[in-house]
Short mmCIF file of N, CA and C in Angstrom, two decimals:
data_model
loop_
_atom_site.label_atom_id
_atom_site.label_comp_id
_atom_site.label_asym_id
_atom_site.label_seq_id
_atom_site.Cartn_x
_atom_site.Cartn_y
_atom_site.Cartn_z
N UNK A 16 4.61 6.92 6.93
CA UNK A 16 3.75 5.83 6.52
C UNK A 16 3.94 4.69 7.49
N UNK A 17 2.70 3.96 8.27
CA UNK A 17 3.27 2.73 8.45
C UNK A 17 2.05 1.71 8.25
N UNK A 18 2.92 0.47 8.30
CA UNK A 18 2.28 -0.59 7.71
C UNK A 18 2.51 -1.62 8.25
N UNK A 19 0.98 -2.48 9.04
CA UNK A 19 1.06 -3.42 9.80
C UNK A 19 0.45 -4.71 9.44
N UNK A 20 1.47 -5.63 10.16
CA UNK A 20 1.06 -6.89 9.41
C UNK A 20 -0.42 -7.62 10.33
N UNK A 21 -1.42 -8.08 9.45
CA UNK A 21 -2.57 -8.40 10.28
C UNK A 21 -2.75 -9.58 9.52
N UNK A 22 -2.14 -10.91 10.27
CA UNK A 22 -2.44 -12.06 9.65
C UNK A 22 -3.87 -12.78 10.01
N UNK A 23 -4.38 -12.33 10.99
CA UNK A 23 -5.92 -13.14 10.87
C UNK A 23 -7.35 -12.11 9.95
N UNK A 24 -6.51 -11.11 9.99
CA UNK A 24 -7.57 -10.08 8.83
C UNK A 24 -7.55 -10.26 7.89
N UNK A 25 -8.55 -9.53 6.77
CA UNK A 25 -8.57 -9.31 5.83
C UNK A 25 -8.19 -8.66 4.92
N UNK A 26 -7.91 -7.64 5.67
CA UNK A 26 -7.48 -6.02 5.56
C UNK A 26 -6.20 -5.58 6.19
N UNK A 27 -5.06 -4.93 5.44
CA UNK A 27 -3.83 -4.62 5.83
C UNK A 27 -4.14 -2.94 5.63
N UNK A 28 -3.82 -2.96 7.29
CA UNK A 28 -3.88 -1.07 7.39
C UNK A 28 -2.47 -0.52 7.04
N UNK A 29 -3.03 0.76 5.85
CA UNK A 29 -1.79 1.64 5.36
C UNK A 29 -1.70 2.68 5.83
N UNK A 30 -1.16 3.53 7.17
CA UNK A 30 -1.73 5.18 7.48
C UNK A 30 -0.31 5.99 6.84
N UNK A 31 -0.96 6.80 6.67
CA UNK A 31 -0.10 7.91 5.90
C UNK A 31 0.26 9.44 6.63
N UNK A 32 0.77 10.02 7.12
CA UNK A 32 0.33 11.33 7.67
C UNK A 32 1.75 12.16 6.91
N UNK A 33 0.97 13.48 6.62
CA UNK A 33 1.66 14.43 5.98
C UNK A 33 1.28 15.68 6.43
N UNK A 34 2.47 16.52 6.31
CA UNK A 34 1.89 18.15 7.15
C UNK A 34 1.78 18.98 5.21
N UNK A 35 1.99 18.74 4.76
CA UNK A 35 1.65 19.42 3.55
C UNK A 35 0.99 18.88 2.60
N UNK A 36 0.25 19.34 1.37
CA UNK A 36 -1.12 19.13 0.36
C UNK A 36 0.17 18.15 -0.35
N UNK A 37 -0.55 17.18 -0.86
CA UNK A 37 0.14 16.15 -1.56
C UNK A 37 -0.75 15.91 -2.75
N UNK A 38 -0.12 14.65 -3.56
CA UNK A 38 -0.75 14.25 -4.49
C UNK A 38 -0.38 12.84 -5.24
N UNK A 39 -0.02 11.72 -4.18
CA UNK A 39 0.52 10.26 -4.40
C UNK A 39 -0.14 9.24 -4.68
N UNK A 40 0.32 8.59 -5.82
CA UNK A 40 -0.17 7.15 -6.08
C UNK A 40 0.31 6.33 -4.59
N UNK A 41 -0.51 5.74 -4.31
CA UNK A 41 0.24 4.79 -3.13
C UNK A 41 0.07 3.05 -4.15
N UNK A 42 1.15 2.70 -3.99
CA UNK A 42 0.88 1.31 -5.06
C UNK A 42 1.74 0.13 -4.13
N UNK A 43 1.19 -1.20 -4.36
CA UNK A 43 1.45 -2.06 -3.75
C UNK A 43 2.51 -3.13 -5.02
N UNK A 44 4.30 -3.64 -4.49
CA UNK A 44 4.46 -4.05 -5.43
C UNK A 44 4.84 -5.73 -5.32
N UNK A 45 5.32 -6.54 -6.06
CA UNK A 45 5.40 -8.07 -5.53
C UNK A 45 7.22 -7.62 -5.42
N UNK A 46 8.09 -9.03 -5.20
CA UNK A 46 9.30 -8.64 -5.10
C UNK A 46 10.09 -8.99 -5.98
N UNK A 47 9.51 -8.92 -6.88
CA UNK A 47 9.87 -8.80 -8.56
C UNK A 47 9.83 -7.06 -9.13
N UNK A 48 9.06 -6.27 -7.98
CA UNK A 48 9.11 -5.18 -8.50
C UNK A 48 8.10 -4.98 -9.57
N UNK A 49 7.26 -5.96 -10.13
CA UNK A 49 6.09 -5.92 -10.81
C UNK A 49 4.49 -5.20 -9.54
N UNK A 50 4.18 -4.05 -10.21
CA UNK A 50 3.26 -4.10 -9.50
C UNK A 50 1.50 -4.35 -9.70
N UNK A 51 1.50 -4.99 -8.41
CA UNK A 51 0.49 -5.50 -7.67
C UNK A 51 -1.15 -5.13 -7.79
N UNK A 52 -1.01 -3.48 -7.40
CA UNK A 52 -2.18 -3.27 -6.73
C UNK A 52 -2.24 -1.81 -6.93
N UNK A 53 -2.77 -0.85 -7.05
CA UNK A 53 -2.76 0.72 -6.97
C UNK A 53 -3.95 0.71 -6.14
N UNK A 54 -3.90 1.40 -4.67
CA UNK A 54 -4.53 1.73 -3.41
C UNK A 54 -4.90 3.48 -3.81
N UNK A 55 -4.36 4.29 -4.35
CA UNK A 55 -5.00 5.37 -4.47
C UNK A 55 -4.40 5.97 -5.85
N UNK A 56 -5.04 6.53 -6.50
CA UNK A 56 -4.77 6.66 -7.55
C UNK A 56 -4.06 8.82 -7.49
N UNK A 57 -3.61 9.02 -8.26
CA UNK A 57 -2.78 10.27 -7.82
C UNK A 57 -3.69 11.78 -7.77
N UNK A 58 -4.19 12.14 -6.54
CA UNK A 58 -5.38 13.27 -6.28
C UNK A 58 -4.77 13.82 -5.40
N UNK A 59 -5.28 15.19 -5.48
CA UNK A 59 -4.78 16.44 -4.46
C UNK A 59 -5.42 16.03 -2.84
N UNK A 60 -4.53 15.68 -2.12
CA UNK A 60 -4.94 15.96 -0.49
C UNK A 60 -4.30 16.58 0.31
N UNK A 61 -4.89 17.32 1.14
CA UNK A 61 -4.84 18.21 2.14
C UNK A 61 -3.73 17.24 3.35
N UNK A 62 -4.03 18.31 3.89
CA UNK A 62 -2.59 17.81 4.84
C UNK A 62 -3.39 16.78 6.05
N UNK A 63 -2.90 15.62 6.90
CA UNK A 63 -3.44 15.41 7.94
C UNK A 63 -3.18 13.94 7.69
N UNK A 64 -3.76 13.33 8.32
CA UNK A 64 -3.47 11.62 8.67
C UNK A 64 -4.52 10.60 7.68
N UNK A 65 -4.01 10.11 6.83
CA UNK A 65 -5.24 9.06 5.97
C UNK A 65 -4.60 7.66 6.40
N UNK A 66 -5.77 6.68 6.41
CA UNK A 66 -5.80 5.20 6.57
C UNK A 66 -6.50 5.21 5.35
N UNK A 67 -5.55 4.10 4.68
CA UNK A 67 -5.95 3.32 3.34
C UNK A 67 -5.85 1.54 4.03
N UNK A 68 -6.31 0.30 3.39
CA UNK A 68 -6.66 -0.59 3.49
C UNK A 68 -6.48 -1.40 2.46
N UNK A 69 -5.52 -2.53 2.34
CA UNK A 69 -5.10 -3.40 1.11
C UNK A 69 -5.83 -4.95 1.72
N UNK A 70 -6.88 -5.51 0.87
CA UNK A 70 -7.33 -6.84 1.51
C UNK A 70 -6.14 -8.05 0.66
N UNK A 71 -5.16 -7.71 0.56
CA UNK A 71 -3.90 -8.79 -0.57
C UNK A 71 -4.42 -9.45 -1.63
N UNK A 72 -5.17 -8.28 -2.44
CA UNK A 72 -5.72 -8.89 -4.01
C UNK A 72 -4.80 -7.58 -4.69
N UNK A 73 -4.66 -8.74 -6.23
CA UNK A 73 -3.95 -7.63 -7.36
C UNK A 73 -5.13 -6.57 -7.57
N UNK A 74 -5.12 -5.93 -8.90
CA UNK A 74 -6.09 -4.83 -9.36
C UNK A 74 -7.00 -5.61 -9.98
N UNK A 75 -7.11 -6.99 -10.25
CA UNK A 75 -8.31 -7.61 -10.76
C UNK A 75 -8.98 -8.17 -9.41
N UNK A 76 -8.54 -7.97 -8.24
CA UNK A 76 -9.74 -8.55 -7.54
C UNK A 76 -9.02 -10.27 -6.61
N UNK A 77 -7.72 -10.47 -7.61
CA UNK A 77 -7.14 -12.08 -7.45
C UNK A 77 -6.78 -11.65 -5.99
N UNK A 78 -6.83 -12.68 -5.19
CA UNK A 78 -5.98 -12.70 -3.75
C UNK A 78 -4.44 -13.58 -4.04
N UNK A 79 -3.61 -12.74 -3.53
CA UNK A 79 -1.94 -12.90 -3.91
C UNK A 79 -1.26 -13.58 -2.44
N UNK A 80 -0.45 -14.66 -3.24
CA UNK A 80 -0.30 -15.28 -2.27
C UNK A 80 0.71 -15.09 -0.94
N UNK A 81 0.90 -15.29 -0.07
CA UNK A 81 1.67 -15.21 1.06
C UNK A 81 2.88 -14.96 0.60
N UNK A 82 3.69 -13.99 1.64
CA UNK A 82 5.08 -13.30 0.68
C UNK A 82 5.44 -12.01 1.26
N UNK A 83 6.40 -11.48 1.03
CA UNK A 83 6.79 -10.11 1.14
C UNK A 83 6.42 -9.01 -0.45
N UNK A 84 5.63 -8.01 0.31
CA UNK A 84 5.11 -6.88 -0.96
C UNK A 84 5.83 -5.63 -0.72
N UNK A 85 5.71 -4.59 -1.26
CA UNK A 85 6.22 -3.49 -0.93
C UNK A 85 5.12 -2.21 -1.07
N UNK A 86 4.66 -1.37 -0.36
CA UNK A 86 4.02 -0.48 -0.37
C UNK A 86 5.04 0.94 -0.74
N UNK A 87 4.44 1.47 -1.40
CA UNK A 87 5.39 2.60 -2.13
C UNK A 87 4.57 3.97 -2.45
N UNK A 88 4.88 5.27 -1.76
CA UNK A 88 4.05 6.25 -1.96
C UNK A 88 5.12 7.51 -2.57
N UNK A 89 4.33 8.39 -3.27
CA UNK A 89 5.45 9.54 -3.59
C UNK A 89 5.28 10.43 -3.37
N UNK A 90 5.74 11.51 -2.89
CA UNK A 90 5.42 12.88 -2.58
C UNK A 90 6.34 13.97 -3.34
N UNK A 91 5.85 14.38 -4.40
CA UNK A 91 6.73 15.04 -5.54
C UNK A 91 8.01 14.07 -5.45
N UNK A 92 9.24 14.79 -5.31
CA UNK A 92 10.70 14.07 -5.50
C UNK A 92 10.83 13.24 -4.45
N UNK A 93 10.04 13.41 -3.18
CA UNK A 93 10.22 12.10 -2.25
C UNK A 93 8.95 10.99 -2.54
N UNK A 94 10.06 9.76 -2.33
CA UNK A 94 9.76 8.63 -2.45
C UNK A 94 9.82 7.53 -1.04
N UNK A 95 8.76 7.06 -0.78
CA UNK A 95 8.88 6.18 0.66
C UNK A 95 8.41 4.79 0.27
N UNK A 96 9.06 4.03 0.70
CA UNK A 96 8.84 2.41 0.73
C UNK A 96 8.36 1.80 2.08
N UNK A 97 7.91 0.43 1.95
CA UNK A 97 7.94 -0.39 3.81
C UNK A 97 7.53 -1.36 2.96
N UNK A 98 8.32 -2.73 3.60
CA UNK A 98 8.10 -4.02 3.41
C UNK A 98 6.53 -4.07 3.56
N UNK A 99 5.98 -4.94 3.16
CA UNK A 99 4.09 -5.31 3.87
C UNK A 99 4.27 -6.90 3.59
N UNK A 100 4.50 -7.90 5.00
CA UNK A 100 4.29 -9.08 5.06
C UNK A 100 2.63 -9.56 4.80
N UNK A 101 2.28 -10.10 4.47
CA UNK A 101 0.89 -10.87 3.80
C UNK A 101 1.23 -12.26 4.08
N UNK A 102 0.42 -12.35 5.26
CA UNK A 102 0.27 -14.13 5.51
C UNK A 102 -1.12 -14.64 5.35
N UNK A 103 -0.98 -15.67 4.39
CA UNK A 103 -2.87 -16.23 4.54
C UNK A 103 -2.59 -17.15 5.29
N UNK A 104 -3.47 -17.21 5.93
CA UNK A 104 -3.93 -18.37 7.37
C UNK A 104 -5.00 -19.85 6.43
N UNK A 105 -4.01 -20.57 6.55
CA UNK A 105 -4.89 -22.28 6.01
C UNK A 105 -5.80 -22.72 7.49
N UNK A 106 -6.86 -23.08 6.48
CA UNK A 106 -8.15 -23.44 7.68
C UNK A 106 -7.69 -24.64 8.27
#
């Protein structure tokens, strides 16, 4: 998985690549460990490289403020994390 910080975007790219059929929630969390955001909800995929896209809103749509998040995906018993910095830019 990696995950890059894009402070003049909108959009924080998530790529994923796996050589075997999976089936992961990928979820975004605050650092309270409360989470955030669910980016894919848990479906069978085939093996190969996916880009997912977080614009730093919760699941209602709110934009969350500047901070350290955690992106978190599972693959049966494995579990992967990565910090995701979120900076909003003041006009």
């Amino acid at each position: 998985m990696v995950a890059r910080e894009r402070p003049v975007s909108p959009a924080i790219p998530v790529g994923i690549a796996r050589s075997g059929t999976y089936r992961p929630p990928v979820e975004i969390f605050d650092i309270l460990g409360q989470r955030v955001r669910t980016l894919l909800r848990s479906t069978t995929h085939s093996p190969g490289q996916y880009s997912l896209t977080w614009d730093g809103t919760d699941d209602k749509g709110i934009s969350l403020a500047s901070g350290s998040y955690i992106v978190k995906l599972e693959f049966g018993e494995e579990i992967e994390t990565r910090q995701l910095p979120l900076l909003r830019c003041v006009p």
